[in-house]
Coordinates of N, CA and C in Angstrom, one line a residue:
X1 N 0.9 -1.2 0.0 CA 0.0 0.0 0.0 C 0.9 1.2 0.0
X2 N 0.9 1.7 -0.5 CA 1.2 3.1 -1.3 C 0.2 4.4 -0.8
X3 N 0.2 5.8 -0.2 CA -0.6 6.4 -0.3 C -2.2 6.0 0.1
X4 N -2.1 5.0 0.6 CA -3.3 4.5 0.7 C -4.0 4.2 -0.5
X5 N -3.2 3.6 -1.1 CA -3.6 2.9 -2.5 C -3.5 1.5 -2.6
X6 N -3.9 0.2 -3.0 CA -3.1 -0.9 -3.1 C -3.0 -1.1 -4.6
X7 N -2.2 -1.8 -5.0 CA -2.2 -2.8 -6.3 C -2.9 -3.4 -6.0
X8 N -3.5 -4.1 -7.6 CA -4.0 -5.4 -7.6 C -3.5 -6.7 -7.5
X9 N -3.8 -8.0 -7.4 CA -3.3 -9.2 -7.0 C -2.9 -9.4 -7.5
X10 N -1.5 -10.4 -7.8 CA -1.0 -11.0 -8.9 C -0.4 -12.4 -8.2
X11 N -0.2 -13.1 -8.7 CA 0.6 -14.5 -8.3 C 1.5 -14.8 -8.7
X12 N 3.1 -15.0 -7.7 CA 4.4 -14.8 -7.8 C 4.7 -16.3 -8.0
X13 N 5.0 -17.1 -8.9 CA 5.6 -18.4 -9.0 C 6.7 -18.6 -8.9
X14 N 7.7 -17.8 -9.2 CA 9.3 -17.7 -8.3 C 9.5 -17.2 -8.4
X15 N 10.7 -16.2 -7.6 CA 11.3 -15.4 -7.7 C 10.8 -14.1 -6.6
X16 N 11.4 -12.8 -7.2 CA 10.5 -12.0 -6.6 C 10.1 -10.9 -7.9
X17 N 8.9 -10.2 -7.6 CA 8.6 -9.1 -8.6 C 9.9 -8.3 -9.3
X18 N 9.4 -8.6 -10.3 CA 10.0 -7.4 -11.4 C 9.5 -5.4 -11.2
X19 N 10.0 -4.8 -10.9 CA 9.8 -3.5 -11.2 C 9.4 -2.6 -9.4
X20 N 9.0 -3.7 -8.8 CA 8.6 -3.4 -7.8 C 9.4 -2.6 -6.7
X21 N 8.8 -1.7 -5.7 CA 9.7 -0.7 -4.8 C 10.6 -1.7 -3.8
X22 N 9.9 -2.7 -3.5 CA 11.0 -3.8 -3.2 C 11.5 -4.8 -3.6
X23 N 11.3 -5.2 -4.7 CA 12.0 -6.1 -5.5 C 13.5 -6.2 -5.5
X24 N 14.5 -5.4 -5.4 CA 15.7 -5.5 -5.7 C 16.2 -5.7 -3.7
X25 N 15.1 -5.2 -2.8 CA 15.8 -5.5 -1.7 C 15.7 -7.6 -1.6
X26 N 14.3 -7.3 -1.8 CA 14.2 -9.1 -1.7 C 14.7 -9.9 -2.7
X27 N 15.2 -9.2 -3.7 CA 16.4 -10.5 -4.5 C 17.4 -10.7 -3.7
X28 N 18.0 -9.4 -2.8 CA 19.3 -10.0 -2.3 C 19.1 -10.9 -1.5
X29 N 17.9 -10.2 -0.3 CA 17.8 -11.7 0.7 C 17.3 -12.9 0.3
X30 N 16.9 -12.7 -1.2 CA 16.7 -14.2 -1.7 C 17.8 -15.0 -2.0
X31 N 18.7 -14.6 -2.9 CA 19.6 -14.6 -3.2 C 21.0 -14.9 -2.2
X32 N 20.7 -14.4 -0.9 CA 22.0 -14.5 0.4 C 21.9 -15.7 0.7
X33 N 21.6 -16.9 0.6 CA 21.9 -18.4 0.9 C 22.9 -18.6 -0.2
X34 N 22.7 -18.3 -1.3 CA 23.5 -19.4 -2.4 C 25.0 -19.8 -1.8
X35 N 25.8 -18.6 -1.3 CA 27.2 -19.4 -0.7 C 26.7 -20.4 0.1
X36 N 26.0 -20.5 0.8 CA 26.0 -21.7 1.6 C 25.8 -23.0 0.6
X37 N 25.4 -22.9 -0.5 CA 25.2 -24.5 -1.2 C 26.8 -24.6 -2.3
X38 N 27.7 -23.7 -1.8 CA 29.1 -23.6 -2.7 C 30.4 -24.0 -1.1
X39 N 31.3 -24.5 -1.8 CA 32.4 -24.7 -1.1 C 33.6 -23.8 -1.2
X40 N 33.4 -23.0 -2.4 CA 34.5 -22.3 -3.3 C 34.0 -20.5 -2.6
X41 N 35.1 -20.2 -3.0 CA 34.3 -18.6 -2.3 C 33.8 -17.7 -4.0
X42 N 32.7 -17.0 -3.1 CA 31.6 -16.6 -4.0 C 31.6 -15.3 -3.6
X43 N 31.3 -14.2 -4.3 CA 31.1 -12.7 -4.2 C 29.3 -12.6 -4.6
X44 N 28.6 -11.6 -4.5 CA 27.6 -11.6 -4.3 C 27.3 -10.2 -4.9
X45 N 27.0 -9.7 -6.0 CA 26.9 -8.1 -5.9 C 25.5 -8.3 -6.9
X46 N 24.6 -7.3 -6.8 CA 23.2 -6.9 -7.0 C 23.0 -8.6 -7.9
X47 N 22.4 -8.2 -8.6 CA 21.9 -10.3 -9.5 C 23.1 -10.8 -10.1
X48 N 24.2 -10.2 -9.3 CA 25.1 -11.2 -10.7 C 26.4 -11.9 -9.1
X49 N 26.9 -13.2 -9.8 CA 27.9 -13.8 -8.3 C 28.9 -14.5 -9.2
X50 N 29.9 -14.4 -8.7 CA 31.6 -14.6 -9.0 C 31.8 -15.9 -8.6
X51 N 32.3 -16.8 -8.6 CA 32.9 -17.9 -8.6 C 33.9 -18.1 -8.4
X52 N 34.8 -18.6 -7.7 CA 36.0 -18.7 -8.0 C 37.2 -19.6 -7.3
X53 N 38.6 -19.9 -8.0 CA 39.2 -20.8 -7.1 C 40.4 -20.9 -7.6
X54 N 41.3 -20.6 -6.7 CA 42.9 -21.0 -7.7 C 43.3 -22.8 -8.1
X55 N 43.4 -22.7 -9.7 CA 43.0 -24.2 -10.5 C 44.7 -24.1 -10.6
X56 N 45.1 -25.0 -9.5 CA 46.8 -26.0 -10.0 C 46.6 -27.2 -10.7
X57 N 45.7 -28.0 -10.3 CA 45.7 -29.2 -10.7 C 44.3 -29.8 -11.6
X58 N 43.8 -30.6 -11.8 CA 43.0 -32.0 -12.1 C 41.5 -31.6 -11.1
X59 N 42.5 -31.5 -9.9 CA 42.1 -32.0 -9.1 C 40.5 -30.4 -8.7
X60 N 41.3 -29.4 -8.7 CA 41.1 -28.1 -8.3 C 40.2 -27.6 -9.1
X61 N 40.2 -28.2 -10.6 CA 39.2 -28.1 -11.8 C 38.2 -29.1 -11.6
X62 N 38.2 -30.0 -10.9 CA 37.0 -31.1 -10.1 C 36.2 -30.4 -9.4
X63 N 36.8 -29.8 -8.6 CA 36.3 -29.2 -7.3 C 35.4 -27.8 -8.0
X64 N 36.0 -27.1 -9.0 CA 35.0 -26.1 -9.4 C 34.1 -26.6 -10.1
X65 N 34.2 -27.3 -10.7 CA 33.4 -27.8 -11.9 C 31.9 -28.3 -10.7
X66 N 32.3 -29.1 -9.9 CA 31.3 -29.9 -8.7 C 30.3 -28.7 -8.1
X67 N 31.1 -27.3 -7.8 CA 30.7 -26.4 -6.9 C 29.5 -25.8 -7.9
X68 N 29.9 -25.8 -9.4 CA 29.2 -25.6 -10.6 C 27.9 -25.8 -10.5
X69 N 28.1 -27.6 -10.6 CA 26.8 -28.2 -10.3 C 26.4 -27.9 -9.3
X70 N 26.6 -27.9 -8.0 CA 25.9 -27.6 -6.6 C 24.8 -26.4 -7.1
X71 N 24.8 -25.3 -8.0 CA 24.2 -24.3 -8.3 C 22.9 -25.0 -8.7
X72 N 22.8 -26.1 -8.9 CA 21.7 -26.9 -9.5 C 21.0 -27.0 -8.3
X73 N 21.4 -27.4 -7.3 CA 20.3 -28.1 -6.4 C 19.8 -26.2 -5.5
X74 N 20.4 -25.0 -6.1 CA 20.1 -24.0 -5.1 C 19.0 -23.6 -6.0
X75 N 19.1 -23.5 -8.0 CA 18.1 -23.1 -8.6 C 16.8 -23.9 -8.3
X76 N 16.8 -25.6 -7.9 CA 15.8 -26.1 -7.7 C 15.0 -25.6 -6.1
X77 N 16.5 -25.3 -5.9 CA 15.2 -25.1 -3.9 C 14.1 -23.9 -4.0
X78 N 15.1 -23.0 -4.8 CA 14.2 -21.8 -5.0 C 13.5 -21.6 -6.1
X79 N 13.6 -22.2 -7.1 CA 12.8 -22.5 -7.9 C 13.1 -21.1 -9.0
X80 N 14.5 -20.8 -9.1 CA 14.9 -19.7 -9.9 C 16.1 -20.8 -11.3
X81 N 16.2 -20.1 -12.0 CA 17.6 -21.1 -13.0 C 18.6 -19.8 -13.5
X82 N 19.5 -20.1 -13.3 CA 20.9 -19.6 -14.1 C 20.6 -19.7 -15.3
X83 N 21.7 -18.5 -16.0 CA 21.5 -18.3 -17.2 C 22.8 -18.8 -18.0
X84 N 23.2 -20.3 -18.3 CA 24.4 -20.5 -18.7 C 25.0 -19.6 -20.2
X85 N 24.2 -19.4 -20.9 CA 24.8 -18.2 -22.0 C 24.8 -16.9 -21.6
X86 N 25.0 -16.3 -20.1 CA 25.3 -15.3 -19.6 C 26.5 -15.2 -18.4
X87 N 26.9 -16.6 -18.5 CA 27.9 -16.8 -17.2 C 29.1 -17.2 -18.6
X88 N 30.0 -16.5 -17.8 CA 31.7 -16.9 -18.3 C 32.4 -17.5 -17.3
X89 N 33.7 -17.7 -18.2 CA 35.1 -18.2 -17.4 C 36.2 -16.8 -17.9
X90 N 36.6 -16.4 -16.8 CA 37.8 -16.0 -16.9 C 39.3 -16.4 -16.1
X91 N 40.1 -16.8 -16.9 CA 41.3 -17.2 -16.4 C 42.1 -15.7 -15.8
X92 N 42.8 -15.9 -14.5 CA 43.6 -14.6 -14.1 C 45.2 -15.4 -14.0
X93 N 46.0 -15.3 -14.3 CA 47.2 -16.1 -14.3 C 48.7 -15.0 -14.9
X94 N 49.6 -15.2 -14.0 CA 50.8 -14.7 -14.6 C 51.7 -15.9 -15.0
X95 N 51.4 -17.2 -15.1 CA 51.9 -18.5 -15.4 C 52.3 -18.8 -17.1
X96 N 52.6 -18.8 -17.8 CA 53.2 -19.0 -19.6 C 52.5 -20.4 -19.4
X97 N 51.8 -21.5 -18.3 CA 51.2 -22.6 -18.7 C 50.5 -22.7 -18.1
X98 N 48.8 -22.3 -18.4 CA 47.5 -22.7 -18.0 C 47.3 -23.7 -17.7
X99 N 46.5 -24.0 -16.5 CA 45.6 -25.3 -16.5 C 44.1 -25.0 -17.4
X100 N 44.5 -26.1 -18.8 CA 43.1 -25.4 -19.5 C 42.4 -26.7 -19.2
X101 N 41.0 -26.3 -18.9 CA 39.5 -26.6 -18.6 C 38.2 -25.9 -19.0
X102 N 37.8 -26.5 -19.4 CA 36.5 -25.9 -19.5 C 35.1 -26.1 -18.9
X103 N 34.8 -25.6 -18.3 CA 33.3 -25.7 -16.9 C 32.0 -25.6 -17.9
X104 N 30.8 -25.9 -17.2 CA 30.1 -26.0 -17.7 C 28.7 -25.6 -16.7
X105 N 27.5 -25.5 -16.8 CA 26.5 -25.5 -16.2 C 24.9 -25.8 -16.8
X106 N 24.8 -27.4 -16.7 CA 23.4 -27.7 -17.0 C 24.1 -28.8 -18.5
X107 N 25.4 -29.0 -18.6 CA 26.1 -29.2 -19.8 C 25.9 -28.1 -21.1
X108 N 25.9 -26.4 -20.7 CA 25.9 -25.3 -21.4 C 27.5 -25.3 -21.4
X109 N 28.5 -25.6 -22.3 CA 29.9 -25.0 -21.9 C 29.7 -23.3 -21.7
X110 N 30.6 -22.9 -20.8 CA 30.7 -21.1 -20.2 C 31.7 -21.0 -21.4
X111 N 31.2 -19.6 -21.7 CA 32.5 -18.7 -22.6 C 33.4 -19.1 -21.7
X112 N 34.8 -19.0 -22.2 CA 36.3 -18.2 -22.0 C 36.2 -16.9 -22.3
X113 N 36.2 -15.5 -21.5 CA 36.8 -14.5 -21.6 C 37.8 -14.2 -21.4
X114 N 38.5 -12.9 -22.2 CA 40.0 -12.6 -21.5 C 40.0 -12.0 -20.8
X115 N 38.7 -11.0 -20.9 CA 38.6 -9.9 -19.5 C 36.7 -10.1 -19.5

């Protein structure tokens, strides 16, 4: 209620409203569990979240690729889905030999960006 006005009814199937005076507050607190379903550290800024992990080995490219999927069971709880042709990989390295891998989400391979 507004002014002593209300909107009319509408029914929210997931997520939270589009355009709404609180919408952008309740995406975050929608949104503030997802580190908990990740092992890897995660950054959080308005709808978009960073990923990330220093990849030496086999082994280290397992572990992100896993944390990847884990995103699976957070879209199901909340009943929201990632956009895999909107999510990249960026490599940060001063190394002359990459560990190259390529991640995926949903089996969407992620771009490689340079920046």
């Amino acid at each position: 209620m507004v002014e002593g006005k209300t909107s009319s009814r509408a029914e929210v199937t997931s997520g939270v409203p589009r355009g709404s005076v609180l919408g952008s507050l309740l995406f975050l607190l929608f949104k503030n569990d997802l580190p908990n379903y990740l092992q890897e550290t995660v950054r959080l800024f308005a709808d978009d979240a960073v990923l990330y992990r220093q990849i030496d080995n086999d082994t280290d490219a397992t572990l992100l690729q896993q944390n990847l999927d884990s995103l699976l069971q957070w879209e199901q709880d909340w009943g929201m889905s990632f956009h895999p042709s909107k999510c990249q990989v960026t490599r940060i390295t001063t190394k002359k030999a990459v560990h190259e891998t390529s991640y995926n989400i949903r089996g969407h391979q992620l771009e490689l960006v340079a920046s």
